[in-house]
Amino acid sequence: MTIIDLRSDTVTQPTEEMREAMARARVGDDVLGEDPTVHELEGLAAEMLGKERGLFVPSGTMANLVAVMTHTQKGDEVLVEAEAHTYYYEVGSISAVAGVIPRPIPGRLGYIAPDQVREAVRPPNVHFPIPRLLCLENTHNRAGGIPFGPQEMDAVGLTAHELGLAVHVDGARIFNAAVAVGVPAGQLVRYADSVMFCVSKGLSAPVGSVLLGKADFIERARRFRKMVGGGMRQAGVIAAAGIVALRTMVDRLATDHANARRLAEGISRTAPLSVDLSRVRTNIVLVAVNARLTAPEFTDRLKQEGVLTLPTGPSTIRMVTHRHITAHDVDMALEAIRRTATAFVQPR
Ligand code: TLP
């Protein structure tokens, strides 16, 4: 049976060009700051995002954690969207390890508006933790891969700065946002004091994320990366794939977005499933299962048809397009989804 894997863009395999670059990468001990390929990736990433310097880390989760550790002190308050990855999916690391108290703010489709930041930041008072940092996510994963454009990002970033907060952007999929909005990624993070993105998602590299910011921020972040065990030695072997990812994989993300659209439109015609088409702007499709079967049950049925998806709530299934999903795969998946819906799902 052919497997169509829509669980995540994290399942993408490195390209042949990446494997070749990995095989011939010049390497050194990066904890000693001596890996030329890691330096090249960090420099390229900094240039593309318009930041001074970069720091290569093993994962997006570590990039967010190290950013929070670098921006804050224990007991500080961090404003974060209530469904943000940093809050929802990172094992509570910003509390457990960084020692901060998150203040979850329910955004509108993942966007925290400037007014919400103003309302959330309380005046100094002996009872309150010190509000120190605002974390944004672009694209917003749990909102359905929603991209935020320069105006939205600037407005909330500027407000945060006016209120004395630093701004960190979880840009795990910032290049999806940039492609969807039609601007260079750097324009989305002009007011970000730090931003991280992953080369290991739609960009298809096997491992890694890059954290970016001012030179002194990155210098301090380097110590926190070491503290949490993220200092890597001949990391150029994996950074080499990241360089190829940045050079060759950004523009093709538009294909993933078109395929997500095709998938979403097909599903929207498949009762009792539904999709909010206005939300489908990048490579993530959230499907509402309005049926007696729960989303995990529906996911299990689809798996028997060779279509892998992820339930993200009791009645929501997430499907993600990526380099290994063609338009033909989308059509095959739609057939399986229709068969499953018809065979197993009784409308309420
Ligand atoms: N997201 C994964 C899962 O953890 C849910 C996925 O399949 O989407 N920020 C955002 C917005 C993310 O979506 C992810 C990964 C991360 C951070 C963490 O990156 P990794 O997996 O490299 O630690």
Coordinates of C-alpha atoms and ligand atoms in Angstrom, one line a residue:
M1 CA 0.0 0.0 0.0
T2 CA 1.3 3.5 -0.8
I3 CA 1.6 5.6 2.3
I4 CA 0.6 9.3 2.0
D5 CA 2.1 10.9 5.1
L6 CA 0.3 14.1 6.0
R7 CA 1.2 14.1 9.7
S8 CA 3.8 16.8 9.4
D9 CA 6.4 18.5 7.2
T10 CA 8.9 17.2 9.7
V11 CA 8.8 13.9 7.9
T12 CA 10.6 15.3 4.9
Q13 CA 13.8 13.5 3.8
P14 CA 17.0 15.3 2.8
T15 CA 17.5 15.8 -0.9
E16 CA 20.3 14.2 -2.8
E17 CA 22.0 17.6 -2.9
M18 CA 21.8 17.8 0.9
R19 CA 23.3 14.3 1.3
E20 CA 26.2 15.2 -1.0
A21 CA 26.8 18.5 0.8
M22 CA 26.7 16.6 4.2
A23 CA 29.2 14.1 2.9
R24 CA 31.7 16.7 1.8
A25 CA 31.1 19.3 4.5
R26 CA 34.2 20.9 6.0
V27 CA 33.8 20.6 9.8
G28 CA 35.4 21.5 13.1
D29 CA 34.5 21.6 16.8
D30 CA 31.6 24.0 17.0
V31 CA 31.7 24.2 20.8
L32 CA 35.1 25.8 20.3
G33 CA 33.6 27.9 17.5
E34 CA 35.6 26.2 14.8
D35 CA 33.1 24.7 12.4
P36 CA 33.2 26.6 9.1
T37 CA 30.0 25.0 7.8
V38 CA 28.0 25.9 10.9
H39 CA 29.4 29.5 10.6
E40 CA 28.3 29.6 7.0
L41 CA 24.7 28.5 7.9
E42 CA 24.5 30.9 10.7
G43 CA 25.7 33.8 8.5
L44 CA 23.4 32.9 5.7
A45 CA 20.4 32.7 8.0
A46 CA 21.3 36.0 9.6
E47 CA 21.5 37.6 6.2
M48 CA 18.1 36.2 5.1
L49 CA 16.3 37.3 8.3
G50 CA 18.1 40.7 8.6
K51 CA 19.7 39.9 12.0
E52 CA 23.2 40.4 13.2
R53 CA 24.1 36.8 14.1
G54 CA 22.8 33.2 14.2
L55 CA 23.2 30.2 16.5
F56 CA 22.6 26.7 15.1
V57 CA 20.7 24.5 17.6
P58 CA 19.5 20.9 17.3
S59 CA 15.7 21.7 17.4
G60 CA 13.0 24.3 17.4
T61 CA 12.1 23.5 20.9
M62 CA 15.6 24.2 22.1
A63 CA 15.8 27.4 20.0
N64 CA 12.7 28.7 21.8
L65 CA 13.9 27.6 25.2
V66 CA 17.4 29.2 24.7
A67 CA 15.7 32.4 23.5
V68 CA 13.5 32.6 26.6
M69 CA 16.5 31.9 28.9
T70 CA 18.5 34.6 27.2
H71 CA 15.8 37.2 27.4
T72 CA 14.6 36.6 30.9
Q73 CA 15.4 35.9 34.5
K74 CA 13.6 33.4 36.7
G75 CA 10.2 34.6 37.9
D76 CA 9.7 36.9 34.9
E77 CA 6.4 36.9 33.0
V78 CA 6.3 35.9 29.3
L79 CA 3.3 36.8 27.2
V80 CA 2.5 34.0 24.9
E81 CA -0.4 33.1 22.6
A82 CA -2.6 30.5 24.4
E83 CA -2.2 27.9 21.6
A84 CA 1.4 28.7 20.8
H85 CA 3.8 25.9 20.3
T86 CA 6.0 27.3 23.1
Y87 CA 3.1 27.0 25.5
Y88 CA 1.3 24.0 24.2
Y89 CA 3.8 21.6 22.9
E90 CA 7.2 22.2 24.6
V91 CA 6.7 20.1 27.7
G92 CA 6.5 23.2 29.9
S93 CA 10.2 23.8 29.3
I94 CA 10.0 27.6 29.6
S95 CA 8.6 27.1 33.2
A96 CA 10.5 23.9 34.1
V97 CA 13.9 25.0 32.8
A98 CA 13.8 28.7 32.2
G99 CA 11.8 29.3 35.3
V100 CA 9.4 31.9 33.8
I101 CA 5.7 32.3 34.3
P102 CA 3.8 32.2 31.0
R103 CA 0.8 34.5 30.6
P104 CA -1.3 32.8 27.9
I105 CA -3.3 35.3 25.7
P106 CA -6.0 33.9 23.5
G107 CA -5.3 35.4 20.1
R108 CA -7.6 35.8 17.1
L109 CA -6.5 33.0 14.8
G110 CA -3.2 33.0 16.6
Y111 CA -2.6 36.7 16.4
I112 CA -2.1 38.7 19.6
A113 CA -3.3 42.3 18.8
P114 CA -1.5 45.3 20.1
D115 CA -4.4 46.1 22.5
Q116 CA -4.2 42.7 24.0
V117 CA -0.5 43.3 24.8
R118 CA -1.4 46.7 26.4
E119 CA -4.1 45.1 28.5
A120 CA -1.9 42.2 29.6
V121 CA 1.1 44.3 30.7
R122 CA 0.4 45.4 34.3
P123 CA 2.1 48.4 35.9
P124 CA 4.9 47.7 38.3
N125 CA 3.6 46.3 41.6
V126 CA 5.3 44.3 44.3
H127 CA 2.8 41.5 43.8
F128 CA 3.4 41.0 40.1
P129 CA 6.1 39.1 38.1
I130 CA 8.0 41.4 35.8
P131 CA 6.6 41.3 32.3
R132 CA 9.8 40.8 30.1
L133 CA 9.0 39.1 26.8
L134 CA 6.4 38.6 24.2
C135 CA 6.5 35.4 22.1
L136 CA 4.8 35.4 18.7
E137 CA 4.5 32.5 16.3
N138 CA 4.5 32.9 12.5
T139 CA 3.1 30.8 10.9
H140 CA 0.8 29.8 13.7
N141 CA 0.7 26.1 13.9
R142 CA -2.4 25.3 15.9
A143 CA -4.4 28.1 14.3
G144 CA -3.9 26.2 11.0
G145 CA -0.6 27.6 9.6
I146 CA -1.9 31.2 9.5
P147 CA 0.8 33.6 8.2
F148 CA 1.0 37.1 9.6
G149 CA 2.3 39.9 7.4
P150 CA 4.7 42.8 8.0
Q151 CA 1.9 45.2 9.2
E152 CA 0.6 42.8 11.8
M153 CA 4.0 41.8 13.0
D154 CA 5.3 45.4 13.1
A155 CA 2.2 46.6 15.0
V156 CA 2.4 44.1 17.8
G157 CA 6.2 44.2 18.0
L158 CA 6.3 48.0 18.2
T159 CA 3.7 48.0 21.0
A160 CA 5.7 45.4 22.9
H161 CA 8.8 47.5 22.7
E162 CA 6.9 50.6 23.8
L163 CA 5.8 48.7 26.9
G164 CA 9.4 47.6 27.6
L165 CA 9.0 44.0 26.4
A166 CA 11.5 42.1 24.3
V167 CA 10.0 40.2 21.3
H168 CA 10.8 36.6 20.3
V169 CA 9.3 35.1 17.2
D170 CA 8.9 31.3 16.9
G171 CA 9.3 31.3 13.1
A172 CA 9.6 27.5 12.8
R173 CA 7.7 28.0 9.5
I174 CA 8.6 31.7 8.8
F175 CA 9.5 30.9 5.2
N176 CA 6.0 29.5 4.7
A177 CA 4.7 32.8 6.0
A178 CA 7.1 34.8 3.8
V179 CA 6.1 32.9 0.7
A180 CA 2.4 33.1 1.5
V181 CA 2.5 36.8 2.2
G182 CA 4.9 37.5 -0.7
V183 CA 7.6 39.4 1.2
P184 CA 11.2 38.5 2.1
A185 CA 11.2 36.7 5.5
G186 CA 13.3 39.6 7.1
Q187 CA 10.3 41.9 6.7
L188 CA 8.3 39.8 9.1
V189 CA 10.7 40.1 12.0
R190 CA 11.8 43.8 11.9
Y191 CA 10.7 44.3 15.5
A192 CA 11.8 40.9 16.7
D193 CA 14.8 40.9 19.1
S194 CA 15.1 37.3 18.4
V195 CA 13.7 34.8 15.9
M196 CA 14.1 31.2 15.3
F197 CA 13.3 29.0 12.3
C198 CA 13.6 25.3 11.5
V199 CA 15.5 23.9 8.5
S200 CA 14.0 20.5 9.4
K201 CA 10.3 21.1 8.5
G202 CA 9.1 22.1 5.0
L203 CA 12.7 23.0 4.0
S204 CA 13.5 19.3 4.2
A205 CA 16.9 19.3 6.0
P206 CA 17.2 16.4 8.5
V207 CA 18.0 18.3 11.7
G208 CA 18.3 21.8 13.2
S209 CA 17.0 25.3 13.8
V210 CA 18.7 28.6 13.8
L211 CA 18.2 31.3 16.5
L212 CA 19.0 34.8 15.4
G213 CA 19.4 38.2 17.0
K214 CA 21.9 40.9 17.9
A215 CA 25.6 39.8 18.4
D216 CA 25.6 40.2 22.2
F217 CA 22.2 38.3 22.5
I218 CA 23.6 35.4 20.5
E219 CA 26.8 35.4 22.5
R220 CA 24.7 35.0 25.7
A221 CA 22.4 32.5 24.0
R222 CA 25.5 30.4 23.1
R223 CA 26.1 29.8 26.9
F224 CA 22.5 28.8 27.4
R225 CA 22.7 26.4 24.5
K226 CA 25.7 24.8 26.2
M227 CA 23.8 24.7 29.5
V228 CA 20.9 22.7 28.1
G229 CA 23.3 20.3 26.3
G230 CA 22.9 21.8 22.8
G231 CA 26.6 22.4 22.1
M232 CA 27.4 20.2 19.1
R233 CA 30.9 19.3 17.9
Q234 CA 31.3 18.6 14.1
A235 CA 27.8 19.9 13.5
G236 CA 28.8 21.1 10.0
V237 CA 27.7 17.6 8.8
I238 CA 24.1 18.6 9.5
A239 CA 24.5 22.3 9.0
A240 CA 25.5 21.6 5.4
A241 CA 22.0 20.3 4.7
G242 CA 20.6 23.4 6.3
I243 CA 22.5 25.6 3.8
V244 CA 21.2 23.7 0.9
A245 CA 17.7 24.0 2.4
L246 CA 17.9 27.8 2.6
R247 CA 19.3 28.0 -0.9
T248 CA 17.0 25.6 -2.7
M249 CA 13.9 24.9 -0.7
V250 CA 12.2 28.2 0.1
D251 CA 10.5 29.1 -3.2
R252 CA 9.1 25.6 -3.7
L253 CA 7.0 26.0 -0.5
A254 CA 4.4 27.6 -2.7
T255 CA 3.7 24.2 -4.2
D256 CA 3.0 22.8 -0.7
H257 CA 0.6 25.7 -0.2
A258 CA -1.2 25.0 -3.5
N259 CA -1.5 21.3 -2.5
A260 CA -2.9 22.2 0.9
R261 CA -5.5 24.3 -0.8
R262 CA -6.4 21.5 -3.2
L263 CA -6.7 19.1 -0.2
A264 CA -8.8 21.5 1.8
E265 CA -11.2 22.3 -1.1
G266 CA -11.7 18.5 -1.6
I267 CA -12.4 17.9 2.0
S268 CA -14.7 20.8 2.3
R269 CA -17.0 18.9 -0.2
T270 CA -16.8 15.8 1.9
A271 CA -19.5 15.7 4.6
P272 CA -19.4 15.3 7.5
L273 CA -16.0 16.8 7.5
S274 CA -15.5 20.5 7.2
V275 CA -12.6 22.9 6.7
D276 CA -12.5 26.7 7.2
L277 CA -11.0 27.5 3.7
S278 CA -10.2 31.1 4.7
R279 CA -7.7 29.7 7.2
V280 CA -5.8 27.6 4.6
R281 CA -3.0 29.9 3.6
T282 CA 0.1 27.8 3.9
N283 CA 0.7 24.1 4.2
I284 CA -1.5 23.2 7.1
V285 CA -5.1 22.0 6.9
L286 CA -7.3 21.7 10.0
V287 CA -10.2 19.4 9.4
A288 CA -13.3 19.4 11.7
V289 CA -14.8 16.0 12.2
N290 CA -18.5 16.6 12.8
A291 CA -19.4 13.0 13.3
R292 CA -19.9 10.3 15.9
L293 CA -16.3 9.2 15.4
T294 CA -13.7 11.2 17.3
A295 CA -10.8 12.7 15.4
P296 CA -8.4 10.0 16.8
E297 CA -10.8 7.3 15.6
F298 CA -11.1 8.9 12.2
T299 CA -7.3 9.1 12.0
D300 CA -7.0 5.4 12.8
R301 CA -9.5 4.6 10.0
L302 CA -7.6 6.7 7.6
K303 CA -4.4 5.0 8.5
Q304 CA -5.9 1.7 7.4
E305 CA -6.3 3.4 4.0
G306 CA -2.6 4.4 4.0
V307 CA -3.2 8.1 4.8
L308 CA -1.4 9.3 7.9
T309 CA -2.8 12.4 9.7
L310 CA -2.6 13.8 13.2
P311 CA -5.5 14.4 15.5
T312 CA -4.9 17.8 17.3
G313 CA -8.1 17.7 19.4
P314 CA -11.1 15.5 20.0
S315 CA -12.8 16.7 16.8
T316 CA -9.9 18.2 14.8
I317 CA -7.4 16.5 12.5
R318 CA -4.3 18.2 11.1
M319 CA -3.0 17.5 7.6
V320 CA 0.3 19.0 6.5
T321 CA 1.6 19.1 2.9
H322 CA 5.3 19.0 2.1
R323 CA 7.8 18.1 -0.6
H324 CA 6.8 14.4 -0.7
I325 CA 3.2 15.2 -1.3
T326 CA 2.2 15.7 -5.0
A327 CA -1.1 16.9 -6.4
H328 CA -1.7 13.3 -7.4
D329 CA -1.1 12.2 -3.7
V330 CA -3.6 14.8 -2.6
D331 CA -6.2 13.3 -5.0
M332 CA -5.4 9.8 -3.8
A333 CA -5.7 11.0 -0.2
L334 CA -9.0 12.7 -1.0
E335 CA -10.4 9.4 -2.4
A336 CA -9.4 7.6 0.8
I337 CA -10.9 10.4 3.0
R338 CA -14.2 10.2 1.0
R339 CA -14.3 6.4 1.3
T340 CA -13.6 6.6 5.1
A341 CA -16.2 9.4 5.6
T342 CA -18.8 7.4 3.7
A343 CA -18.1 4.0 5.2
F344 CA -17.7 4.9 8.8
V345 CA -19.2 8.2 9.6
Q346 CA -22.8 8.8 10.4
P347 CA -23.8 12.5 10.6
R348 CA -25.1 13.5 14.0
Ligands
TLP1 N1 6.0 21.2 15.6 C1 5.7 19.8 15.3 C2 5.1 19.2 16.6 O1 5.8 19.5 17.7 C3 3.7 19.6 16.8 C4 4.8 19.7 14.1 O2 4.7 18.6 13.6 O3 4.3 20.7 13.7 N2 7.5 25.8 16.9 C5 6.6 25.4 16.0 C6 5.6 26.4 15.5 C7 6.5 24.1 15.6 O4 5.5 23.7 14.8 C8 7.4 23.2 16.1 C9 7.3 21.7 15.8 C10 8.4 23.6 17.0 C11 8.5 25.0 17.3 C12 9.4 22.7 17.6 O5 10.4 22.2 16.7 P1 11.2 20.9 16.9 O6 10.2 19.8 16.6 O7 12.3 21.0 16.0 O8 11.6 20.9 18.4

